[in-house]
Amino acid sequence: MPTGVGIVGAGPGVSALHLPTLARVGGRFDVVHISDGGSGRARGLADRVGARASSGIDELLADDRVEVVVLCSPPAEHAAQILAAVAAGKRAVLCEKPLATTAEDAAAVIDACRAAGTALLVGTNHFYDPAWGRARHHLTAGGRPVCAISLTLALPPNGRYHDVVTALEVSAPAPGRGGPDLSVPQIASAVVRSLLAGLAVHDLPMVRDLAPEIERVVFARAVAPLGFAVGYVASGIPVRLATVMLPEGADALWRLHITTDVDRVEVSFPPAFVHAGSATVRVTGQDGTVTTYPTVAEDGYLAEWRAMADLLDGHGVVEYDELLDDARYALRLADDAAGLILQGAGS
C-alpha cells in the first residue's frame, strides 16, 4: 500500500516540484490531502491527484490517511506545524527549508521529533543531489585542504522571497514598487537575515560539511534590488555568498565553487522548479585540465523522497543532530550578518 501524504501549502513548490516528483517515485506515496492558507488553491491541485482539499492544517492532521506531512508553508510557520504533526501522531514530516526561524524553535522541534520517533527530513534538495555526492567524494578522495568556498546566485524574481520583504517588522516596499530602502540599516539587516535563513539555507548544509565552525562574519550588506553579499570565515576557510534577484528576470545561475590547493570544483545546479536531472560537476586542475562528470536523470527532489521512503522502511536513520546543527549554522550566520549591518560595519 502506498503511504498517504498530506501537503500543507498550495504554491508553485507544490505544483511544480512535489506533485511531479511524487508521481515519479513509482507508487510508493499517494497524495491524499492538500491544504492551503485560505487562498483556495488547494482545490485545483487536489483535483489533479484525486486528493481531499482543505484550508489551514487542522483537517489535514485529523485525516487518518495522512501518514507523512509535507510542509510547504511560510518559514515562520514551520516549527509550530511540525510540533502539531508530531502531536497528531504522524509518522514523518518533510519540511521545506528552513526547519525553523530561530535556534530555540529548531531545538524544540528536534527534541519533539526525537522523543516521539517521528521521522524528519528537511528538503535541502541540493544536498541530496547526486552531483554533490560526486563532488564530495572527489574532495574526500583527493585529501587536499579546502582553501576557499564561494556560492553565487543570480535569480529571476521569486514571489516567495519578495514576500519576505513585506513581512519585515520595518516598513519595506516590495520589489516592483520601488524595492526596499536598503539605505536604512534596519531594513537592510532584516532583508539579509531573512534571505540567508530562507534562501542561502539551500546550500549551507554543503558549506557546513566542509567548513563546520563559523568563526566570524567579515562583511555583510544588502544588494539592490533584492539580494545580499556576505563573507565569513569558518574552520579557517574564507566563504563568500553573493545573491541577487534581478527585475528583468535573468536566466538563473546557481553555482558553488570549492577551491583546494590543487584544483577547483564547480557545482552548477539547475534552476529551481524544473526537473532537469542532477547538477553538473566540473573540476579544473592546476594545469588547466577540465574534467566534467556526467549528469544523471535523478535530481535532488527525487533523491530526498527516496530518502524519506528509506526512513519509513527502516533502511535509514534520522540524523536529528545533523538537522539541528544545519539549522543552527544557518541561523548563526544570519544573525551575525544582520548584526554586523546594524552595527554599521557590514561593508
Coordinates of C-alpha atoms in Angstrom, one line a residue:
M1 CA 0.0 0.0 0.0
P2 CA 1.3 3.5 -0.8
T3 CA 2.0 5.8 2.1
G4 CA -0.5 8.6 2.4
V5 CA 0.9 12.1 2.0
G6 CA -0.7 15.4 3.2
I7 CA 0.8 18.6 1.8
V8 CA 0.5 21.9 3.7
G9 CA 0.8 24.6 1.1
A10 CA -0.5 25.1 -2.5
G11 CA 2.1 27.3 -4.1
P12 CA 4.4 26.7 -7.1
G13 CA 6.7 24.5 -4.9
V14 CA 3.8 22.0 -4.6
S15 CA 2.6 22.3 -8.1
A16 CA 5.9 22.2 -9.9
L17 CA 8.0 20.2 -7.5
H18 CA 6.4 17.9 -5.1
L19 CA 3.4 16.6 -7.0
P20 CA 5.5 15.8 -10.2
T21 CA 8.3 14.3 -8.0
L22 CA 5.9 12.0 -6.0
A23 CA 4.5 10.8 -9.3
R24 CA 8.0 9.7 -10.3
V25 CA 8.7 7.7 -7.2
G26 CA 6.8 4.8 -8.6
G27 CA 3.7 4.3 -6.5
R28 CA 5.5 4.5 -3.2
F29 CA 3.5 7.5 -2.0
D30 CA -0.1 8.7 -2.6
V31 CA -1.0 12.3 -2.1
V32 CA -4.3 12.2 -0.2
H33 CA -4.8 15.7 1.2
I34 CA -3.7 19.2 0.3
S35 CA -4.4 22.3 2.4
D36 CA -3.8 26.0 1.8
G37 CA -3.7 29.0 4.0
G38 CA -7.1 30.3 2.8
S39 CA -6.2 31.1 -0.9
G40 CA -8.4 28.3 -2.2
R41 CA -5.6 27.0 -4.5
A42 CA -5.6 23.6 -2.8
R43 CA -8.8 22.6 -4.5
G44 CA -7.2 22.8 -8.0
L45 CA -4.1 20.9 -7.0
A46 CA -6.1 18.3 -5.1
D47 CA -8.3 17.7 -8.1
R48 CA -5.2 16.9 -10.2
V49 CA -4.4 13.9 -8.0
G50 CA -7.8 12.9 -6.6
A51 CA -7.0 14.2 -3.1
R52 CA -9.0 16.0 -0.5
A53 CA -8.6 19.7 -0.1
S54 CA -8.9 22.0 2.9
S55 CA -7.7 25.3 4.4
G56 CA -5.5 25.5 7.5
I57 CA -3.8 22.5 9.0
D58 CA -6.3 21.0 11.4
E59 CA -8.4 19.0 8.9
L60 CA -5.2 17.6 7.3
L61 CA -3.8 16.5 10.6
A62 CA -7.1 14.9 11.5
D63 CA -7.1 12.9 8.3
D64 CA -6.2 9.3 9.3
R65 CA -5.0 8.6 5.7
V66 CA -2.2 11.1 6.1
E67 CA 1.0 9.4 7.4
V68 CA 3.6 11.9 6.0
V69 CA 3.1 15.6 6.4
V70 CA 4.9 17.9 3.9
L71 CA 5.3 21.5 4.9
C72 CA 5.5 24.0 2.0
S73 CA 4.1 26.8 4.1
P74 CA 5.8 30.1 5.1
P75 CA 9.0 29.6 7.1
A76 CA 7.7 31.2 10.2
E77 CA 5.0 28.5 10.5
H78 CA 7.3 25.5 10.1
A79 CA 8.2 24.9 13.7
A80 CA 4.7 25.1 15.1
Q81 CA 3.3 22.9 12.3
I82 CA 6.0 20.2 12.8
L83 CA 5.1 20.2 16.5
A84 CA 1.4 19.9 15.6
A85 CA 2.2 17.0 13.2
V86 CA 4.1 15.2 16.0
A87 CA 1.3 15.7 18.5
A88 CA -1.2 14.3 15.9
G89 CA 0.9 11.1 15.8
K90 CA 2.1 11.4 12.1
R91 CA 4.9 9.0 11.1
A92 CA 7.0 11.5 9.3
V93 CA 7.5 15.2 8.3
L94 CA 9.2 16.5 5.2
C95 CA 9.8 20.2 5.9
E96 CA 10.8 22.6 3.2
K97 CA 13.7 24.9 4.1
P98 CA 14.2 26.3 6.7
L99 CA 13.4 24.0 9.7
A100 CA 12.7 27.0 11.9
T101 CA 13.4 30.7 12.0
T102 CA 15.0 30.7 15.5
A103 CA 17.6 28.3 17.1
E104 CA 15.2 27.8 20.1
D105 CA 12.4 26.7 17.8
A106 CA 14.7 24.4 15.9
A107 CA 15.9 22.7 19.1
A108 CA 12.3 22.3 20.3
V109 CA 11.3 20.7 17.0
I110 CA 14.2 18.2 17.1
D111 CA 13.5 17.3 20.7
A112 CA 9.9 16.6 20.0
C113 CA 10.6 14.5 16.9
R114 CA 13.3 12.5 18.6
A115 CA 11.1 11.8 21.6
A116 CA 8.2 10.7 19.5
G117 CA 10.3 8.8 17.0
T118 CA 8.9 10.9 14.2
A119 CA 10.9 10.7 11.0
L120 CA 12.1 14.2 10.0
L121 CA 13.7 15.3 6.7
V122 CA 14.4 18.8 5.6
G123 CA 14.1 19.4 1.9
T124 CA 17.6 20.6 1.1
N125 CA 17.4 19.2 -2.4
H126 CA 20.9 20.5 -3.4
F127 CA 22.4 18.4 -0.5
Y128 CA 20.6 15.3 -1.8
D129 CA 21.6 16.0 -5.4
P130 CA 23.7 13.1 -6.6
A131 CA 26.2 15.6 -8.0
W132 CA 27.0 16.9 -4.6
G133 CA 27.9 13.3 -3.6
R134 CA 30.3 13.1 -6.5
A135 CA 31.8 16.4 -5.7
R136 CA 32.2 15.5 -2.0
H137 CA 33.8 12.2 -3.0
H138 CA 36.3 13.9 -5.2
L139 CA 37.3 16.3 -2.4
T140 CA 37.5 13.4 0.2
A141 CA 39.4 11.1 -2.1
G142 CA 41.9 13.8 -3.0
G143 CA 42.5 14.6 0.6
R144 CA 43.6 18.1 -0.3
P145 CA 42.7 21.0 2.0
V146 CA 39.8 23.3 1.0
C147 CA 41.2 26.8 0.6
A148 CA 38.1 28.8 -0.3
I149 CA 34.3 28.4 -0.9
S150 CA 32.0 30.7 -2.9
L151 CA 28.4 30.5 -3.7
T152 CA 26.9 32.7 -6.5
L153 CA 23.2 33.1 -7.3
A154 CA 21.6 35.2 -9.9
L155 CA 17.9 34.5 -9.9
P156 CA 14.7 35.7 -11.6
P157 CA 12.1 37.3 -9.4
N158 CA 10.6 34.9 -6.9
G159 CA 7.5 35.9 -5.1
R160 CA 8.3 33.8 -2.0
Y161 CA 11.4 35.8 -1.3
H162 CA 9.9 39.1 -2.3
D163 CA 7.2 38.4 0.2
V164 CA 9.8 38.1 2.9
V165 CA 10.5 41.8 2.4
T166 CA 6.8 42.8 3.0
A167 CA 6.8 40.7 6.2
L168 CA 9.5 42.6 7.9
E169 CA 8.8 44.5 11.1
V170 CA 10.0 47.6 9.5
S171 CA 8.4 49.3 6.5
A172 CA 9.8 47.9 3.3
P173 CA 8.0 48.3 0.0
A174 CA 8.1 45.2 -2.1
P175 CA 10.3 44.9 -5.2
G176 CA 8.4 46.2 -8.3
R177 CA 7.1 49.0 -6.2
G178 CA 10.3 50.8 -5.6
G179 CA 12.0 48.0 -3.7
P180 CA 13.1 48.0 -0.1
D181 CA 15.1 51.1 1.1
L182 CA 18.4 49.3 1.8
S183 CA 19.9 52.5 2.9
V184 CA 18.0 52.1 6.2
P185 CA 20.2 49.7 8.4
Q186 CA 17.1 48.1 10.0
I187 CA 15.6 47.2 6.6
A188 CA 18.9 46.0 5.1
S189 CA 19.6 43.9 8.2
A190 CA 16.2 42.3 8.1
V191 CA 16.4 41.6 4.4
V192 CA 19.8 39.9 4.7
R193 CA 18.8 37.9 7.7
S194 CA 15.6 36.7 6.0
L195 CA 17.3 35.8 2.8
L196 CA 20.2 34.0 4.5
A197 CA 17.8 32.0 6.7
G198 CA 15.3 31.3 3.9
L199 CA 17.4 31.1 0.6
A200 CA 21.0 30.5 1.3
V201 CA 19.9 27.7 3.6
H202 CA 19.5 25.7 0.3
D203 CA 23.3 25.3 0.2
L204 CA 24.6 26.0 3.7
P205 CA 24.4 22.3 4.7
M206 CA 27.0 21.6 1.9
V207 CA 29.2 24.5 3.1
R208 CA 28.9 23.3 6.7
D209 CA 30.0 19.9 5.5
L210 CA 33.4 21.5 4.5
A211 CA 33.6 24.4 6.9
P212 CA 31.6 23.4 10.1
E213 CA 32.7 26.1 12.6
I214 CA 31.7 29.7 11.9
E215 CA 34.4 32.0 13.4
R216 CA 33.4 35.4 12.3
V217 CA 31.4 37.3 9.6
V218 CA 33.8 39.7 7.8
F219 CA 31.4 41.7 5.7
A220 CA 27.6 41.7 5.1
R221 CA 25.5 44.0 3.0
A222 CA 22.2 44.0 1.2
V223 CA 22.3 44.2 -2.6
A224 CA 19.7 46.1 -4.6
P225 CA 17.1 45.3 -5.8
L226 CA 16.9 42.2 -3.6
G227 CA 19.9 40.2 -2.5
F228 CA 23.0 40.1 -0.3
A229 CA 26.7 39.8 -0.2
V230 CA 28.3 38.1 2.8
G231 CA 31.8 36.9 3.6
Y232 CA 32.7 34.9 6.6
V233 CA 35.4 32.6 7.9
A234 CA 34.6 29.1 9.0
S235 CA 37.1 26.4 10.2
G236 CA 39.8 28.7 8.8
I237 CA 38.2 28.8 5.3
P238 CA 37.0 32.0 3.7
V239 CA 33.5 31.7 2.4
R240 CA 31.7 34.2 0.1
L241 CA 28.0 34.2 -0.6
A242 CA 26.5 36.5 -3.3
T243 CA 22.9 36.6 -4.4
V244 CA 20.8 39.0 -6.4
M245 CA 17.3 38.8 -7.9
L246 CA 17.1 40.9 -11.0
P247 CA 13.9 42.7 -12.0
E248 CA 14.5 41.7 -15.7
G249 CA 14.3 38.0 -14.7
A250 CA 17.8 36.9 -15.8
D251 CA 18.5 33.3 -16.5
A252 CA 19.1 31.5 -13.3
L253 CA 22.6 31.0 -12.2
W254 CA 23.2 28.8 -9.1
R255 CA 26.9 27.8 -8.7
L256 CA 29.1 26.6 -5.9
H257 CA 32.9 26.8 -6.2
I258 CA 35.3 25.0 -3.9
T259 CA 39.0 25.7 -4.3
T260 CA 41.7 23.4 -2.9
D261 CA 45.4 23.8 -3.2
V262 CA 45.5 21.8 -6.4
D263 CA 42.1 22.2 -8.2
R264 CA 38.8 23.9 -8.3
V265 CA 35.4 22.1 -8.1
E266 CA 32.4 23.8 -9.6
V267 CA 28.9 22.5 -9.0
S268 CA 26.2 24.2 -11.2
F269 CA 22.7 23.5 -10.1
P270 CA 19.7 23.6 -12.5
P271 CA 17.1 26.4 -12.0
A272 CA 14.6 25.9 -9.2
F273 CA 11.1 24.4 -10.1
V274 CA 12.4 22.3 -13.0
H275 CA 13.2 18.7 -13.4
A276 CA 16.4 18.8 -15.4
G277 CA 18.4 16.0 -13.8
S278 CA 21.3 16.4 -11.4
A279 CA 23.7 19.3 -11.1
T280 CA 26.9 19.5 -13.2
V281 CA 30.3 18.9 -11.6
R282 CA 33.3 20.3 -13.3
V283 CA 36.9 20.0 -11.9
T284 CA 39.7 22.3 -13.2
G285 CA 43.2 21.1 -12.3
Q286 CA 46.4 23.2 -11.9
D287 CA 47.4 22.5 -15.4
G288 CA 44.1 23.7 -16.8
T289 CA 42.7 20.3 -17.5
V290 CA 38.9 20.2 -17.1
T291 CA 37.0 17.1 -16.1
T292 CA 33.2 17.2 -16.3
Y293 CA 31.3 14.5 -14.5
P294 CA 28.3 13.1 -16.4
T295 CA 24.9 14.2 -15.1
V296 CA 22.2 11.7 -14.2
A297 CA 18.4 11.9 -14.6
E298 CA 17.7 11.8 -10.9
D299 CA 17.7 15.1 -9.2
G300 CA 17.8 16.2 -5.6
Y301 CA 14.0 16.4 -5.3
L302 CA 13.6 12.8 -6.3
A303 CA 16.5 11.7 -4.1
E304 CA 15.1 13.4 -1.0
W305 CA 11.8 11.5 -1.4
R306 CA 13.7 8.2 -1.9
A307 CA 15.5 9.1 1.4
M308 CA 12.1 9.6 3.0
A309 CA 11.0 6.1 1.8
D310 CA 14.1 4.6 3.3
L311 CA 13.4 6.2 6.6
L312 CA 9.8 4.9 6.6
D313 CA 11.0 1.4 5.6
G314 CA 13.7 1.3 8.3
H315 CA 16.6 1.4 5.9
G316 CA 17.8 4.8 7.0
V317 CA 18.4 6.7 10.3
V318 CA 17.0 10.2 11.0
E319 CA 20.0 12.4 11.6
Y320 CA 18.4 14.6 14.2
D321 CA 21.7 16.1 15.4
E322 CA 22.8 17.0 11.9
L323 CA 19.5 18.6 11.1
L324 CA 19.7 20.7 14.2
D325 CA 23.4 21.7 13.5
D326 CA 22.4 22.7 10.0
A327 CA 19.7 24.9 11.3
R328 CA 21.9 26.5 14.0
Y329 CA 24.7 27.1 11.4
A330 CA 22.3 29.0 9.1
L331 CA 20.7 31.0 11.9
R332 CA 24.0 31.8 13.5
L333 CA 25.3 33.2 10.1
A334 CA 22.0 35.1 9.5
D335 CA 22.1 36.6 13.0
D336 CA 25.7 37.6 12.8
A337 CA 25.4 39.1 9.3
A338 CA 22.3 41.1 10.3
G339 CA 24.0 42.3 13.5
L340 CA 27.1 43.5 11.6
I341 CA 24.9 45.6 9.3
L342 CA 23.1 47.1 12.3
Q343 CA 26.5 48.0 13.8
G344 CA 27.3 49.9 10.7
A345 CA 30.3 47.7 9.9
G346 CA 28.7 45.5 7.3
S347 CA 30.8 46.9 4.4

